[in-house]
Tab-separated table of C-alpha atoms in Angstrom:
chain	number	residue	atom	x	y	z
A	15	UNK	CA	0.000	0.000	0.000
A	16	UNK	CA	1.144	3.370	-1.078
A	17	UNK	CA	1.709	6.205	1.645
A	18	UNK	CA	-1.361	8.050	-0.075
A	19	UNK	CA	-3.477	5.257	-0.115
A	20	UNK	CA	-2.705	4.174	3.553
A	21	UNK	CA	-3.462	7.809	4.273
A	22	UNK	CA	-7.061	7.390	2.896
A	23	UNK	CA	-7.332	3.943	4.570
A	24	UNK	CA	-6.327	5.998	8.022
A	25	UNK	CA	-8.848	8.594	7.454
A	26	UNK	CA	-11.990	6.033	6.154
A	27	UNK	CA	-11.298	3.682	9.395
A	28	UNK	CA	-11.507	6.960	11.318
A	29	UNK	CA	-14.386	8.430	9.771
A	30	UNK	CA	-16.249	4.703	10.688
A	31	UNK	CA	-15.121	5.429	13.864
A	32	UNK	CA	-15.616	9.383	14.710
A	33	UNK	CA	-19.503	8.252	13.968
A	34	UNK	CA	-19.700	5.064	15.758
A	35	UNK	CA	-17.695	6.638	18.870
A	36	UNK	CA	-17.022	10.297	18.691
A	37	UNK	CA	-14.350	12.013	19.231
A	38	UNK	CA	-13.884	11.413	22.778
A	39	UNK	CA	-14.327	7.306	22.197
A	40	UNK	CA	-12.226	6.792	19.971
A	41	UNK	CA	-8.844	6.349	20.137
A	42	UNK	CA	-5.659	5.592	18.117
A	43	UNK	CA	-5.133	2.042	19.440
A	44	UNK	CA	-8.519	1.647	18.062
A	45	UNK	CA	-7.835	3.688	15.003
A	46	UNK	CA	-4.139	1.427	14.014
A	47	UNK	CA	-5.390	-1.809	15.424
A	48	UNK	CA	-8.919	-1.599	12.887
A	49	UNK	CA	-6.539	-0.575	10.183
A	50	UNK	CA	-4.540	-3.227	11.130
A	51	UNK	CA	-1.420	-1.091	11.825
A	52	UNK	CA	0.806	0.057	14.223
A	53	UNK	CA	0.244	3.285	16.297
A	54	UNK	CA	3.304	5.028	14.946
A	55	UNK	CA	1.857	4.973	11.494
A	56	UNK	CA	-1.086	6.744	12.648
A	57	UNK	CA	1.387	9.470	14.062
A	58	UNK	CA	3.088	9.975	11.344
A	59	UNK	CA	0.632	10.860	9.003
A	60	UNK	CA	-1.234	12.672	11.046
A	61	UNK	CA	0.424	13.680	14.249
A	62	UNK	CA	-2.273	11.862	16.526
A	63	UNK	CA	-5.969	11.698	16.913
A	64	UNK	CA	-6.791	15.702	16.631
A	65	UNK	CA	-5.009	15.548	13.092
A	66	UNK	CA	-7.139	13.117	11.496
A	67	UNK	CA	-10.503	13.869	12.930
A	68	UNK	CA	-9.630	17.933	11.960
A	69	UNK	CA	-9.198	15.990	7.731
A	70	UNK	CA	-12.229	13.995	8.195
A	71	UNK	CA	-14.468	17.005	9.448
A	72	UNK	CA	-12.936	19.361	6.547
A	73	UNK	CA	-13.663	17.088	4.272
A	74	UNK	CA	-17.408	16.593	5.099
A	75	UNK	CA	-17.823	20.293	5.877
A	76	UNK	CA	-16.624	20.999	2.410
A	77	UNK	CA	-18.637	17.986	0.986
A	78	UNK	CA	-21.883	19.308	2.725
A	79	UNK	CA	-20.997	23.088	1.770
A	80	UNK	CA	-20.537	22.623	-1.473
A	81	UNK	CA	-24.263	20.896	-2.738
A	82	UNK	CA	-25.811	23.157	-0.503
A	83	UNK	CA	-24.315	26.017	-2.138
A	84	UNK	CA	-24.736	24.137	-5.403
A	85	UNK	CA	-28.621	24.938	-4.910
A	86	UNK	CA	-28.273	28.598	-3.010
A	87	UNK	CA	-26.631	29.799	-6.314
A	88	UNK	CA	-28.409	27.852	-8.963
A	89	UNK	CA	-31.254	30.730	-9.131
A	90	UNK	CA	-34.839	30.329	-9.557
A	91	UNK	CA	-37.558	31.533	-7.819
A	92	UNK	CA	-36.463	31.853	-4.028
A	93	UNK	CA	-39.255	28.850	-2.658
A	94	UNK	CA	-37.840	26.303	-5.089
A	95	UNK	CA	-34.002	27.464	-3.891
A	96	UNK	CA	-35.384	26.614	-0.140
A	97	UNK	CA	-36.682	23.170	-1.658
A	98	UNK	CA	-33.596	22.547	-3.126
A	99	UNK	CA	-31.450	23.428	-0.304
A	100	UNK	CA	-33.825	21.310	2.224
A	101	UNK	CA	-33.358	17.898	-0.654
A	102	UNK	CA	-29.856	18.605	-0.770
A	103	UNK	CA	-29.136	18.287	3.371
A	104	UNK	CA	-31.352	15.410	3.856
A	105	UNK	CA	-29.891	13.523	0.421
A	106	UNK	CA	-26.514	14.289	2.288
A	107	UNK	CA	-28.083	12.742	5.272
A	108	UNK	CA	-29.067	10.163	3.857
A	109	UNK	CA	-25.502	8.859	1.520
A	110	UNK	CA	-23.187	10.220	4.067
A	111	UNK	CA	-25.058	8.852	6.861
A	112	UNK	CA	-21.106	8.753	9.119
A	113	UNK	CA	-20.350	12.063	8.036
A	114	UNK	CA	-23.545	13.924	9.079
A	115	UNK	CA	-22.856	12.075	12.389
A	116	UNK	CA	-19.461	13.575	13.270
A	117	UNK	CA	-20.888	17.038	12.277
A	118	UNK	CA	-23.649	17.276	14.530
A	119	UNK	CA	-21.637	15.329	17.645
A	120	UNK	CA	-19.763	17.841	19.843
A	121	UNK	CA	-16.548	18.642	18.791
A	122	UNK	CA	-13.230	19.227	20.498
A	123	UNK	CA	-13.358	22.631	22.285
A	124	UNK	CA	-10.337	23.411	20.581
A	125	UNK	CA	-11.809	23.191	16.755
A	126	UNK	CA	-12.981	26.410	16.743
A	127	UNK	CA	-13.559	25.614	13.115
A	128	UNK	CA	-15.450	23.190	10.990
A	129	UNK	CA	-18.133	22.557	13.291
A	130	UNK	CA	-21.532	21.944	12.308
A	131	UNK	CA	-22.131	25.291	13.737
A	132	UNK	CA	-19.729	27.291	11.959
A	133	UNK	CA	-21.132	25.365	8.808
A	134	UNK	CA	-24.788	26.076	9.377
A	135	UNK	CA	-23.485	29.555	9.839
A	136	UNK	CA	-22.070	30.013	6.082
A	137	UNK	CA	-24.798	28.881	4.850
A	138	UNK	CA	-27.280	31.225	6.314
A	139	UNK	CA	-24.976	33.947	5.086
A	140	UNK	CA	-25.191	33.210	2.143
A	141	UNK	CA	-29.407	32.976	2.305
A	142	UNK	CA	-29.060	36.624	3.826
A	143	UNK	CA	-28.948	38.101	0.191
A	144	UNK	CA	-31.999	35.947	-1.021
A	145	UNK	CA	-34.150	36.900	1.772
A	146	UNK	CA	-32.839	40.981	1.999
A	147	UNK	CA	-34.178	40.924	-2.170
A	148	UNK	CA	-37.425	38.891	-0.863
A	149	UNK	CA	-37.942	41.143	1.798
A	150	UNK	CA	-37.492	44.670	-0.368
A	151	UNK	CA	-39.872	43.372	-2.985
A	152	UNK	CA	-42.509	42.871	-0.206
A	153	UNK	CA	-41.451	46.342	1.483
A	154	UNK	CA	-40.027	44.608	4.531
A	155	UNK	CA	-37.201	46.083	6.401
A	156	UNK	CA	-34.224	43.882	4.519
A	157	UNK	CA	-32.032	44.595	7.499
A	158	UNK	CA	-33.675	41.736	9.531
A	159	UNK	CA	-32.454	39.106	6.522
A	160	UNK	CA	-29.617	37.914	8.556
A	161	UNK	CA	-32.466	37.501	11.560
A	162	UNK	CA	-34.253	35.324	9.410
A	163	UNK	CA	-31.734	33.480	7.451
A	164	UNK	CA	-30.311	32.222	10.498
A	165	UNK	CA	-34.157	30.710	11.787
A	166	UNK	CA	-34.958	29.521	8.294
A	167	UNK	CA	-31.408	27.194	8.080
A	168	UNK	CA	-32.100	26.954	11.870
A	169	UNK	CA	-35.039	24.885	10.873
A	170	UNK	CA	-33.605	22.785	8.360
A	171	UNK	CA	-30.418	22.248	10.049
A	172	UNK	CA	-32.173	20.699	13.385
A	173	UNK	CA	-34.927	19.045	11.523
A	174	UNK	CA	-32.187	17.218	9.736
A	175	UNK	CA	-30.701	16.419	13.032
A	176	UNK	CA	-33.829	14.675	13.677
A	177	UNK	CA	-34.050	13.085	10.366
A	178	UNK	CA	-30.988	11.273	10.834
A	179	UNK	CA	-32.473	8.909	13.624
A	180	UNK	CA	-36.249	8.963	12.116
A	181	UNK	CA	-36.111	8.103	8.839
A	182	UNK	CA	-39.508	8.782	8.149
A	183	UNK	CA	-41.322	10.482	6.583
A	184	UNK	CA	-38.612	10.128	3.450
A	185	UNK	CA	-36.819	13.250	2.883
A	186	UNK	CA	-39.196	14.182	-0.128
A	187	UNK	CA	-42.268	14.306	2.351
A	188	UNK	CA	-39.895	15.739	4.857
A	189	UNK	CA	-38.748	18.722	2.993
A	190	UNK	CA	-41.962	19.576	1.614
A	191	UNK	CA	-43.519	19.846	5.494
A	192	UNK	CA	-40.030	22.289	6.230
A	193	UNK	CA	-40.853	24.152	3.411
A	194	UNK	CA	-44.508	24.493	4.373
A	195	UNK	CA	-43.924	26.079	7.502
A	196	UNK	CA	-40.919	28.389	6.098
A	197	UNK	CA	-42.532	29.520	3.084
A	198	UNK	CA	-46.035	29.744	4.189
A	199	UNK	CA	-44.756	31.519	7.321
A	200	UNK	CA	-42.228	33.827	5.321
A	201	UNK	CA	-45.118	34.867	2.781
A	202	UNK	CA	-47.264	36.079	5.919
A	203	UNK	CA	-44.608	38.374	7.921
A	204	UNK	CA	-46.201	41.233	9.515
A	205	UNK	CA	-43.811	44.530	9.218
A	206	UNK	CA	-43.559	45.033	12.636
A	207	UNK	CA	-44.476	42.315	14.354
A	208	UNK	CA	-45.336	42.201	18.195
A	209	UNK	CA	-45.561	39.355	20.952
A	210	UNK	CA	-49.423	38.755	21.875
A	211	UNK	CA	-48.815	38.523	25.842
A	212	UNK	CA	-47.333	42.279	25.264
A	213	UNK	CA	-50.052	43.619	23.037
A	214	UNK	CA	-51.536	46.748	24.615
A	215	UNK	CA	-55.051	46.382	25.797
A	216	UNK	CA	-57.801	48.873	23.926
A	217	UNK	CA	-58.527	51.223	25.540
């Protein structure tokens, strides 16, 4: 076996692992002796335990990133960009079943990066611009977009957290329900929306 391709073996036995185990589980006497290797060769391709789990996060971050950015810049009318976006996290749900498991399990506290956190919060940056133009056309104040963005992937994000253990409905039905409540709920916002316990009574 090549050095490249016992890197990839290193980070697939890993990846098998970081889901089954998480971080804190797993270890790399469990790591070498399921690669059927020694513990030094772990080291030395990756330095130890942080090293490897820090490739195999980057790799499904950017993974995950890129097909839901695939659908957040394919245009369209913005409720069929939402139903895109919504497919595309539960389809990666559902063929990187491991990978969507290491994202959503706590991570290190010292990977301030690359969490599923950090993720979620590209992508609602980059649904800021989509909502701001949605929100002008319907003379809404755009400058509550990044308000918004962040409960509208909010929603998906967690509901695709759910979806991982659920299964059901499948993620056509699923996304269609998300998409109900986001959509339907987005075309109804009230400009200046108040709480009903603080309403003011008539007088």
């Amino acid at each position: 076996m090549t050095g490249s391709e016992r890197r990839e073996q290193l980070i697939a036995v890993s990846r098998a692992l970081f889901a089954e185990k998480g971080f804190e589980g797993t270890s790399v006497e469990e790591i070498a002796a399921r690669a059927k290797v020694s513990k030094p060769v772990v080291y030395e391709h990756f330095g130890g335990k942080e090293g490897i789990y820090a490739v195999v996060v980057d790799r499904e971050v950017q993974r995950l990133l890129g097909m839901l950015t695939t659908e957040l810049s394919g245009g369209g009318h913005p409720k069929v960009v939402v139903e895109k976006t919504a497919l595309a996290l539960l389809g990666y749900i559902e063929e990187n079943t491991d990978g969507f498991r290491i994202l959503v399990r706590d991570s290190p506290v010292a990977q301030a990066t690359g969490t599923f956190s950090s993720l979620i919060g590209d992508v609602a940056t980059q649904v800021e611009h989509l909502l701001a133009e949605q929100f002008r056309a319907r003379r809404l104040d755009p400058s509550a977009a990044p308000m918004y963005a962040q409960m509208l992937v909010g929603l998906i994000a967690l509901t695709g957290q759910w979806w991982l253990e659920a299964r059901s409905p499948d993620k056509a039905e699923v996304a269609a329900h998300m998409v109900n409540l986001a959509w339907n709920g987005l075309k109804g916002l009230e400009k200046e929306p108040r709480l009903s316990s603080q309403a003011q009574s008539p007088t």
